[in-house]
Amino acid sequence: MKNGGICGMPTDTVYVLVAACNRPDAVVKAYKVKKQAEDRPMSMWISSIKQLEPVRHLLSPLLLDFMEAAWPSSISMVIPRGPWMDIFGLGDAAKHIGTPQSIAIRNPDCAVATHLINLVGPIAVTSANPTGEADTTHHNQVYAKLGKKVEGVLCDGPSPENIASTVVDCTKIETGQIGFFRVGLIPKSRVLEIFEEVRNRHRQEHTNHAFEHDLPPPDTPSEESSGVVDTAPTEEGTEDSTSFTTSPEQSSDEENEL
């Protein structure tokens, strides 16, 4: 894959056909081998949210927190495309991933897959079967369907599931809403439960942050002050500065519950 090859790869659902995003020639080759239908574009997969670190400042904080809470899993998120995609080295091949408005991105819950993505960086992904045919659920099927058109297949026997991922519409997540393009392995109720917990945490943090700004500065006496004022600024991390914010311990517990 580092040399521009494409290969079949196991996942937490069915087998897929993959190419390294930093090899645009490979992405184009995978697109052509698959004979991709225009209404079913390729997606982008990462091994962890750490691979988005270079573009973190360009993405929605709510979206990033939702990703951290929901992944790794069989949840694909459709997000707005933008300049952030340029950093992955796709070049002109970026047109084969997603639509002009959005792309699907996923962090699979599969150790074999994430290890490979760790080695080659973010990957362009499509299902390992010609468009219109059934999903591929064993490495032998990848050989049978794609044969010499691929440089190799990472073999892991039968797929753990024969159901595709759940595809969530996150293009308008900043409005506090998500939608569903396809309900697959992960139930809709579970996705909504995860999102609701993340959204509520954001609302609480926003409320607490606004409340902090409404407080009088620590070195300014209030009307009820006795007239003796300590003008030393409150240090970050003291009881005063954290009394209206969520503590690190609370945040950790909430994330574990997800």
PDB file of C-alpha atoms in Angstrom:
ATOM      1  CA  MET A   1       0.000   0.000   0.000  1.00  0.00           C
ATOM      2  CA  LYS A   2       2.899   2.372   0.705  1.00  0.00           C
ATOM      3  CA  ASN A   3       4.093   1.690  -2.841  1.00  0.00           C
ATOM      4  CA  GLY A   4       0.716   2.404  -4.430  1.00  0.00           C
ATOM      5  CA  GLY A   5      -0.866  -1.034  -4.191  1.00  0.00           C
ATOM      6  CA  ILE A   6      -4.490  -1.768  -3.293  1.00  0.00           C
ATOM      7  CA  CYS A   7      -5.669  -4.672  -1.192  1.00  0.00           C
ATOM      8  CA  GLY A   8      -8.570  -6.452   0.428  1.00  0.00           C
ATOM      9  CA  MET A   9      -8.878  -5.975   4.197  1.00  0.00           C
ATOM     10  CA  PRO A  10     -11.011  -7.489   6.979  1.00  0.00           C
ATOM     11  CA  THR A  11     -13.027  -5.189   9.237  1.00  0.00           C
ATOM     12  CA  ASP A  12     -15.488  -5.393  12.115  1.00  0.00           C
ATOM     13  CA  THR A  13     -18.165  -5.965   9.454  1.00  0.00           C
ATOM     14  CA  VAL A  14     -17.445  -7.169   5.897  1.00  0.00           C
ATOM     15  CA  TYR A  15     -14.241  -7.154   3.817  1.00  0.00           C
ATOM     16  CA  VAL A  16     -13.310  -3.928   2.051  1.00  0.00           C
ATOM     17  CA  LEU A  17     -10.996  -2.741  -0.715  1.00  0.00           C
ATOM     18  CA  VAL A  18      -8.500  -0.137   0.468  1.00  0.00           C
ATOM     19  CA  ALA A  19      -5.800   2.281  -0.715  1.00  0.00           C
ATOM     20  CA  ALA A  20      -3.561   4.701   1.175  1.00  0.00           C
ATOM     21  CA  CYS A  21      -4.860   8.269   1.010  1.00  0.00           C
ATOM     22  CA  ASN A  22      -1.331   9.594   0.477  1.00  0.00           C
ATOM     23  CA  ARG A  23      -1.117   7.561  -2.745  1.00  0.00           C
ATOM     24  CA  PRO A  24      -3.665   9.256  -5.050  1.00  0.00           C
ATOM     25  CA  ASP A  25      -2.763   6.836  -7.852  1.00  0.00           C
ATOM     26  CA  ALA A  26      -3.839   3.919  -5.655  1.00  0.00           C
ATOM     27  CA  VAL A  27      -7.102   5.629  -4.719  1.00  0.00           C
ATOM     28  CA  VAL A  28      -7.942   6.093  -8.403  1.00  0.00           C
ATOM     29  CA  LYS A  29      -7.017   2.472  -9.107  1.00  0.00           C
ATOM     30  CA  ALA A  30      -9.295   1.186  -6.331  1.00  0.00           C
ATOM     31  CA  TYR A  31     -12.125   3.327  -7.641  1.00  0.00           C
ATOM     32  CA  LYS A  32     -11.732   1.904 -11.137  1.00  0.00           C
ATOM     33  CA  VAL A  33     -11.339  -1.708  -9.986  1.00  0.00           C
ATOM     34  CA  LYS A  34     -14.534  -1.439  -8.000  1.00  0.00           C
ATOM     35  CA  LYS A  35     -16.367   0.151 -10.948  1.00  0.00           C
ATOM     36  CA  GLN A  36     -17.793   2.480  -8.359  1.00  0.00           C
ATOM     37  CA  ALA A  37     -21.302   3.790  -8.849  1.00  0.00           C
ATOM     38  CA  GLU A  38     -21.468   7.583  -8.637  1.00  0.00           C
ATOM     39  CA  ASP A  39     -24.093   7.431  -5.893  1.00  0.00           C
ATOM     40  CA  ARG A  40     -21.875   5.198  -3.709  1.00  0.00           C
ATOM     41  CA  PRO A  41     -18.585   7.055  -3.266  1.00  0.00           C
ATOM     42  CA  MET A  42     -15.562   5.817  -1.335  1.00  0.00           C
ATOM     43  CA  SER A  43     -15.117   6.678   2.335  1.00  0.00           C
ATOM     44  CA  MET A  44     -12.127   7.549   4.536  1.00  0.00           C
ATOM     45  CA  TRP A  45     -11.052   5.438   7.510  1.00  0.00           C
ATOM     46  CA  ILE A  46      -8.687   6.246  10.350  1.00  0.00           C
ATOM     47  CA  SER A  47      -7.073   4.106  13.054  1.00  0.00           C
ATOM     48  CA  SER A  48      -7.951   6.572  15.816  1.00  0.00           C
ATOM     49  CA  ILE A  49      -9.045  10.164  16.224  1.00  0.00           C
ATOM     50  CA  LYS A  50      -5.365  11.024  16.746  1.00  0.00           C
ATOM     51  CA  GLN A  51      -4.959  10.862  12.959  1.00  0.00           C
ATOM     52  CA  LEU A  52      -7.253  13.901  12.762  1.00  0.00           C
ATOM     53  CA  GLU A  53      -5.043  15.916  15.111  1.00  0.00           C
ATOM     54  CA  PRO A  54      -3.490  18.040  12.295  1.00  0.00           C
ATOM     55  CA  VAL A  55      -6.974  19.236  11.260  1.00  0.00           C
ATOM     56  CA  ARG A  56      -8.648  19.267  14.666  1.00  0.00           C
ATOM     57  CA  HIS A  57      -8.938  23.059  14.646  1.00  0.00           C
ATOM     58  CA  LEU A  58     -10.969  22.873  11.426  1.00  0.00           C
ATOM     59  CA  LEU A  59     -13.592  20.472  12.778  1.00  0.00           C
ATOM     60  CA  SER A  60     -16.553  21.007  15.078  1.00  0.00           C
ATOM     61  CA  PRO A  61     -15.778  20.402  18.788  1.00  0.00           C
ATOM     62  CA  LEU A  62     -19.137  18.660  19.158  1.00  0.00           C
ATOM     63  CA  LEU A  63     -18.342  16.410  16.188  1.00  0.00           C
ATOM     64  CA  LEU A  64     -14.913  15.539  17.598  1.00  0.00           C
ATOM     65  CA  ASP A  65     -16.398  14.654  20.983  1.00  0.00           C
ATOM     66  CA  PHE A  66     -19.047  12.524  19.291  1.00  0.00           C
ATOM     67  CA  MET A  67     -16.308  10.709  17.378  1.00  0.00           C
ATOM     68  CA  GLU A  68     -14.347  10.054  20.557  1.00  0.00           C
ATOM     69  CA  ALA A  69     -17.443   8.719  22.304  1.00  0.00           C
ATOM     70  CA  ALA A  70     -18.683   6.571  19.412  1.00  0.00           C
ATOM     71  CA  TRP A  71     -15.423   5.102  18.049  1.00  0.00           C
ATOM     72  CA  PRO A  72     -13.934   2.624  17.452  1.00  0.00           C
ATOM     73  CA  SER A  73     -17.129   1.010  16.216  1.00  0.00           C
ATOM     74  CA  SER A  74     -19.247   0.068  13.221  1.00  0.00           C
ATOM     75  CA  ILE A  75     -20.523   3.641  12.980  1.00  0.00           C
ATOM     76  CA  SER A  76     -19.722   5.655   9.862  1.00  0.00           C
ATOM     77  CA  MET A  77     -20.170   9.416  10.121  1.00  0.00           C
ATOM     78  CA  VAL A  78     -21.008  11.590   7.133  1.00  0.00           C
ATOM     79  CA  ILE A  79     -19.398  14.973   7.760  1.00  0.00           C
ATOM     80  CA  PRO A  80     -18.949  18.174   5.716  1.00  0.00           C
ATOM     81  CA  ARG A  81     -15.944  18.041   3.412  1.00  0.00           C
ATOM     82  CA  GLY A  82     -13.587  20.981   3.387  1.00  0.00           C
ATOM     83  CA  PRO A  83      -9.966  22.183   3.255  1.00  0.00           C
ATOM     84  CA  TRP A  84      -9.143  19.793   6.101  1.00  0.00           C
ATOM     85  CA  MET A  85      -9.008  16.937   3.566  1.00  0.00           C
ATOM     86  CA  ASP A  86      -6.007  18.451   1.785  1.00  0.00           C
ATOM     87  CA  ILE A  87      -3.578  17.428   4.517  1.00  0.00           C
ATOM     88  CA  PHE A  88      -3.985  13.707   3.803  1.00  0.00           C
ATOM     89  CA  GLY A  89      -2.316  13.849   0.389  1.00  0.00           C
ATOM     90  CA  LEU A  90      -5.284  12.810  -1.746  1.00  0.00           C
ATOM     91  CA  GLY A  91      -4.738  15.460  -4.386  1.00  0.00           C
ATOM     92  CA  ASP A  92      -7.130  15.150  -7.335  1.00  0.00           C
ATOM     93  CA  ALA A  93      -8.173  11.690  -6.119  1.00  0.00           C
ATOM     94  CA  ALA A  94     -10.161  13.392  -3.360  1.00  0.00           C
ATOM     95  CA  LYS A  95     -13.057  13.652  -5.813  1.00  0.00           C
ATOM     96  CA  HIS A  96     -13.553   9.888  -5.505  1.00  0.00           C
ATOM     97  CA  ILE A  97     -14.155  10.125  -1.758  1.00  0.00           C
ATOM     98  CA  GLY A  98     -17.581  11.345  -0.743  1.00  0.00           C
ATOM     99  CA  THR A  99     -19.669  13.921  -2.590  1.00  0.00           C
ATOM    100  CA  PRO A 100     -18.930  17.590  -3.337  1.00  0.00           C
ATOM    101  CA  GLN A 101     -20.603  18.400  -0.012  1.00  0.00           C
ATOM    102  CA  SER A 102     -19.628  15.593   2.365  1.00  0.00           C
ATOM    103  CA  ILE A 103     -17.615  12.444   3.039  1.00  0.00           C
ATOM    104  CA  ALA A 104     -18.100   9.378   5.234  1.00  0.00           C
ATOM    105  CA  ILE A 105     -15.403   8.686   7.821  1.00  0.00           C
ATOM    106  CA  ARG A 106     -14.966   5.760  10.211  1.00  0.00           C
ATOM    107  CA  ASN A 107     -12.677   4.272  12.853  1.00  0.00           C
ATOM    108  CA  PRO A 108     -13.384   0.504  12.735  1.00  0.00           C
ATOM    109  CA  ASP A 109     -13.450  -1.714  15.802  1.00  0.00           C
ATOM    110  CA  CYS A 110     -11.015  -4.233  14.334  1.00  0.00           C
ATOM    111  CA  ALA A 111      -7.442  -4.655  15.596  1.00  0.00           C
ATOM    112  CA  VAL A 112      -6.156  -6.016  12.267  1.00  0.00           C
ATOM    113  CA  ALA A 113      -7.631  -3.113  10.311  1.00  0.00           C
ATOM    114  CA  THR A 114      -6.512  -0.383  12.711  1.00  0.00           C
ATOM    115  CA  HIS A 115      -2.974  -1.817  12.831  1.00  0.00           C
ATOM    116  CA  LEU A 116      -2.757  -1.608   9.044  1.00  0.00           C
ATOM    117  CA  ILE A 117      -4.104   1.971   9.055  1.00  0.00           C
ATOM    118  CA  ASN A 118      -1.533   2.854  11.714  1.00  0.00           C
ATOM    119  CA  LEU A 119       1.191   1.702   9.325  1.00  0.00           C
ATOM    120  CA  VAL A 120       0.003   3.495   6.175  1.00  0.00           C
ATOM    121  CA  GLY A 121      -2.065   6.428   7.484  1.00  0.00           C
ATOM    122  CA  PRO A 122      -5.712   7.208   6.674  1.00  0.00           C
ATOM    123  CA  ILE A 123      -7.125   5.022   3.904  1.00  0.00           C
ATOM    124  CA  ALA A 124      -9.722   5.311   1.138  1.00  0.00           C
ATOM    125  CA  VAL A 125     -12.241   2.497   1.433  1.00  0.00           C
ATOM    126  CA  THR A 126     -14.932   0.815  -0.627  1.00  0.00           C
ATOM    127  CA  SER A 127     -16.576  -2.597  -0.333  1.00  0.00           C
ATOM    128  CA  ALA A 128     -14.581  -5.517  -1.776  1.00  0.00           C
ATOM    129  CA  ASN A 129     -17.040  -6.474  -4.486  1.00  0.00           C
ATOM    130  CA  PRO A 130     -18.107  -5.058  -7.839  1.00  0.00           C
ATOM    131  CA  THR A 131     -20.928  -2.546  -7.478  1.00  0.00           C
ATOM    132  CA  GLY A 132     -24.288  -4.284  -7.302  1.00  0.00           C
ATOM    133  CA  GLU A 133     -22.993  -7.594  -5.970  1.00  0.00           C
ATOM    134  CA  ALA A 134     -23.340  -8.982  -2.432  1.00  0.00           C
ATOM    135  CA  ASP A 135     -20.902  -7.930   0.274  1.00  0.00           C
ATOM    136  CA  THR A 136     -17.732  -9.987   0.674  1.00  0.00           C
ATOM    137  CA  THR A 137     -17.527 -11.866   3.979  1.00  0.00           C
ATOM    138  CA  HIS A 138     -14.370 -14.016   3.570  1.00  0.00           C
ATOM    139  CA  HIS A 139     -10.907 -13.435   2.133  1.00  0.00           C
ATOM    140  CA  ASN A 140     -11.482 -16.257  -0.371  1.00  0.00           C
ATOM    141  CA  GLN A 141     -14.395 -14.270  -1.794  1.00  0.00           C
ATOM    142  CA  VAL A 142     -12.133 -11.257  -2.247  1.00  0.00           C
ATOM    143  CA  TYR A 143      -9.789 -13.395  -4.363  1.00  0.00           C
ATOM    144  CA  ALA A 144     -12.721 -14.797  -6.332  1.00  0.00           C
ATOM    145  CA  LYS A 145     -14.289 -11.406  -7.068  1.00  0.00           C
ATOM    146  CA  LEU A 146     -11.227  -9.200  -7.549  1.00  0.00           C
ATOM    147  CA  GLY A 147      -8.529 -11.727  -8.402  1.00  0.00           C
ATOM    148  CA  LYS A 148      -5.389 -10.234  -9.950  1.00  0.00           C
ATOM    149  CA  LYS A 149      -6.829  -6.718  -9.843  1.00  0.00           C
ATOM    150  CA  VAL A 150      -5.466  -6.274  -6.317  1.00  0.00           C
ATOM    151  CA  GLU A 151      -1.897  -6.550  -5.022  1.00  0.00           C
ATOM    152  CA  GLY A 152      -2.879  -8.575  -1.991  1.00  0.00           C
ATOM    153  CA  VAL A 153      -5.485  -9.556   0.572  1.00  0.00           C
ATOM    154  CA  LEU A 154      -5.048  -9.383   4.317  1.00  0.00           C
ATOM    155  CA  CYS A 155      -6.599 -12.722   5.325  1.00  0.00           C
ATOM    156  CA  ASP A 156      -8.604 -13.092   8.516  1.00  0.00           C
ATOM    157  CA  GLY A 157     -11.099 -15.816   7.681  1.00  0.00           C
ATOM    158  CA  PRO A 158     -14.862 -15.218   7.843  1.00  0.00           C
ATOM    159  CA  SER A 159     -16.196 -11.773   8.727  1.00  0.00           C
ATOM    160  CA  PRO A 160     -17.492 -11.418  12.299  1.00  0.00           C
ATOM    161  CA  GLU A 161     -20.651  -9.838  10.896  1.00  0.00           C
ATOM    162  CA  ASN A 162     -22.446  -9.854   7.558  1.00  0.00           C
ATOM    163  CA  ILE A 163     -24.165  -6.547   8.269  1.00  0.00           C
ATOM    164  CA  ALA A 164     -22.712  -3.238   7.142  1.00  0.00           C
ATOM    165  CA  SER A 165     -22.004  -0.247   9.371  1.00  0.00           C
ATOM    166  CA  THR A 166     -24.593   2.227  10.562  1.00  0.00           C
ATOM    167  CA  VAL A 167     -24.221   5.468   8.591  1.00  0.00           C
ATOM    168  CA  VAL A 168     -24.990   8.620  10.579  1.00  0.00           C
ATOM    169  CA  ASP A 169     -25.598  12.054   9.037  1.00  0.00           C
ATOM    170  CA  CYS A 170     -23.455  14.530  10.989  1.00  0.00           C
ATOM    171  CA  THR A 171     -23.476  17.314   8.397  1.00  0.00           C
ATOM    172  CA  LYS A 172     -25.706  19.491  10.606  1.00  0.00           C
ATOM    173  CA  ILE A 173     -24.409  18.383  13.978  1.00  0.00           C
ATOM    174  CA  GLU A 174     -23.845  21.987  15.069  1.00  0.00           C
ATOM    175  CA  THR A 175     -27.638  22.436  15.151  1.00  0.00           C
ATOM    176  CA  GLY A 176     -27.759  19.698  17.777  1.00  0.00           C
ATOM    177  CA  GLN A 177     -29.209  17.109  15.422  1.00  0.00           C
ATOM    178  CA  ILE A 178     -28.044  13.999  13.597  1.00  0.00           C
ATOM    179  CA  GLY A 179     -29.770  11.785  11.047  1.00  0.00           C
ATOM    180  CA  PHE A 180     -29.399   8.325   9.561  1.00  0.00           C
ATOM    181  CA  PHE A 181     -28.609   7.274   6.008  1.00  0.00           C
ATOM    182  CA  ARG A 182     -28.520   3.589   6.937  1.00  0.00           C
ATOM    183  CA  VAL A 183     -29.123   1.622  10.115  1.00  0.00           C
ATOM    184  CA  GLY A 184     -26.711  -1.310  10.162  1.00  0.00           C
ATOM    185  CA  LEU A 185     -24.872  -3.211  12.873  1.00  0.00           C
ATOM    186  CA  ILE A 186     -25.189  -0.519  15.558  1.00  0.00           C
ATOM    187  CA  PRO A 187     -28.862   0.138  16.504  1.00  0.00           C
ATOM    188  CA  LYS A 188     -30.254   3.613  15.989  1.00  0.00           C
ATOM    189  CA  SER A 189     -31.190   3.791  19.674  1.00  0.00           C
ATOM    190  CA  ARG A 190     -27.566   3.233  20.736  1.00  0.00           C
ATOM    191  CA  VAL A 191     -26.236   5.928  18.398  1.00  0.00           C
ATOM    192  CA  LEU A 192     -28.818   8.402  19.696  1.00  0.00           C
ATOM    193  CA  GLU A 193     -27.960   7.493  23.285  1.00  0.00           C
ATOM    194  CA  ILE A 194     -24.271   8.227  22.689  1.00  0.00           C
ATOM    195  CA  PHE A 195     -25.012  11.493  20.909  1.00  0.00           C
ATOM    196  CA  GLU A 196     -27.469  12.668  23.571  1.00  0.00           C
ATOM    197  CA  GLU A 197     -24.897  12.168  26.334  1.00  0.00           C
ATOM    198  CA  VAL A 198     -22.251  14.076  24.365  1.00  0.00           C
ATOM    199  CA  ARG A 199     -24.672  16.876  23.491  1.00  0.00           C
ATOM    200  CA  ASN A 200     -25.846  17.230  27.087  1.00  0.00           C
ATOM    201  CA  ARG A 201     -22.269  17.440  28.271  1.00  0.00           C
ATOM    202  CA  HIS A 202     -21.600  20.217  25.766  1.00  0.00           C
ATOM    203  CA  ARG A 203     -24.698  22.102  26.877  1.00  0.00           C
ATOM    204  CA  GLN A 204     -23.639  21.813  30.508  1.00  0.00           C
ATOM    205  CA  GLU A 205     -20.136  23.024  29.757  1.00  0.00           C
ATOM    206  CA  HIS A 206     -21.495  25.930  27.704  1.00  0.00           C
ATOM    207  CA  THR A 207     -23.877  26.929  30.496  1.00  0.00           C
ATOM    208  CA  ASN A 208     -21.154  26.743  33.112  1.00  0.00           C
ATOM    209  CA  HIS A 209     -18.780  28.742  30.913  1.00  0.00           C
ATOM    210  CA  ALA A 210     -21.401  31.464  30.395  1.00  0.00           C
ATOM    211  CA  PHE A 211     -22.133  31.535  34.127  1.00  0.00           C
ATOM    212  CA  GLU A 212     -18.451  32.058  34.873  1.00  0.00           C
ATOM    213  CA  HIS A 213     -18.401  35.136  32.622  1.00  0.00           C
ATOM    214  CA  ASP A 214     -21.380  36.585  34.498  1.00  0.00           C
ATOM    215  CA  LEU A 215     -19.509  36.471  37.818  1.00  0.00           C
ATOM    216  CA  PRO A 216     -17.772  39.642  39.062  1.00  0.00           C
ATOM    217  CA  PRO A 217     -13.978  39.590  38.663  1.00  0.00           C
ATOM    218  CA  PRO A 218     -12.264  38.231  41.797  1.00  0.00           C
ATOM    219  CA  ASP A 219     -10.478  41.542  42.426  1.00  0.00           C
ATOM    220  CA  THR A 220     -13.650  43.663  42.140  1.00  0.00           C
ATOM    221  CA  PRO A 221     -15.692  44.259  45.355  1.00  0.00           C
ATOM    222  CA  SER A 222     -19.420  43.659  45.086  1.00  0.00           C
ATOM    223  CA  GLU A 223     -22.080  45.905  46.632  1.00  0.00           C
ATOM    224  CA  GLU A 224     -22.303  43.469  49.549  1.00  0.00           C
ATOM    225  CA  SER A 225     -18.541  43.514  50.142  1.00  0.00           C
ATOM    226  CA  SER A 226     -17.261  44.488  53.546  1.00  0.00           C
ATOM    227  CA  GLY A 227     -14.798  46.814  51.867  1.00  0.00           C
ATOM    228  CA  VAL A 228     -11.784  44.570  52.408  1.00  0.00           C
ATOM    229  CA  VAL A 229     -10.801  43.121  49.069  1.00  0.00           C
ATOM    230  CA  ASP A 230      -8.144  40.548  48.230  1.00  0.00           C
ATOM    231  CA  THR A 231      -6.770  41.820  44.918  1.00  0.00           C
ATOM    232  CA  ALA A 232      -4.696  38.709  44.184  1.00  0.00           C
ATOM    233  CA  PRO A 233      -6.084  36.965  41.079  1.00  0.00           C
ATOM    234  CA  THR A 234      -7.626  33.543  41.574  1.00  0.00           C
ATOM    235  CA  GLU A 235      -5.241  30.877  40.306  1.00  0.00           C
ATOM    236  CA  GLU A 236      -6.443  28.357  37.790  1.00  0.00           C
ATOM    237  CA  GLY A 237      -7.255  25.076  39.467  1.00  0.00           C
ATOM    238  CA  THR A 238      -8.354  26.565  42.818  1.00  0.00           C
ATOM    239  CA  GLU A 239     -11.785  25.894  44.261  1.00  0.00           C
ATOM    240  CA  ASP A 240     -13.081  29.273  43.053  1.00  0.00           C
ATOM    241  CA  SER A 241     -12.041  28.732  39.445  1.00  0.00           C
ATOM    242  CA  THR A 242     -13.437  25.215  39.192  1.00  0.00           C
ATOM    243  CA  SER A 243     -16.633  25.537  41.182  1.00  0.00           C
ATOM    244  CA  PHE A 244     -18.694  26.225  38.056  1.00  0.00           C
ATOM    245  CA  THR A 245     -16.999  23.833  35.655  1.00  0.00           C
ATOM    246  CA  THR A 246     -17.068  20.095  35.184  1.00  0.00           C
ATOM    247  CA  SER A 247     -14.141  18.524  36.995  1.00  0.00           C
ATOM    248  CA  PRO A 248     -11.727  16.212  35.134  1.00  0.00           C
ATOM    249  CA  GLU A 249     -12.924  13.329  37.308  1.00  0.00           C
ATOM    250  CA  GLN A 250     -16.541  13.889  36.199  1.00  0.00           C
ATOM    251  CA  SER A 251     -15.574  14.086  32.548  1.00  0.00           C
ATOM    252  CA  SER A 252     -13.628  10.831  32.802  1.00  0.00           C
ATOM    253  CA  ASP A 253     -16.519   9.026  34.451  1.00  0.00           C
ATOM    254  CA  GLU A 254     -18.970  10.228  31.832  1.00  0.00           C
ATOM    255  CA  GLU A 255     -16.709   9.079  29.012  1.00  0.00           C
ATOM    256  CA  ASN A 256     -16.349   5.645  30.629  1.00  0.00           C
ATOM    257  CA  GLU A 257     -20.122   5.326  30.842  1.00  0.00           C
ATOM    258  CA  LEU A 258     -20.343   5.858  27.071  1.00  0.00           C
TER     259      LEU A 258
END
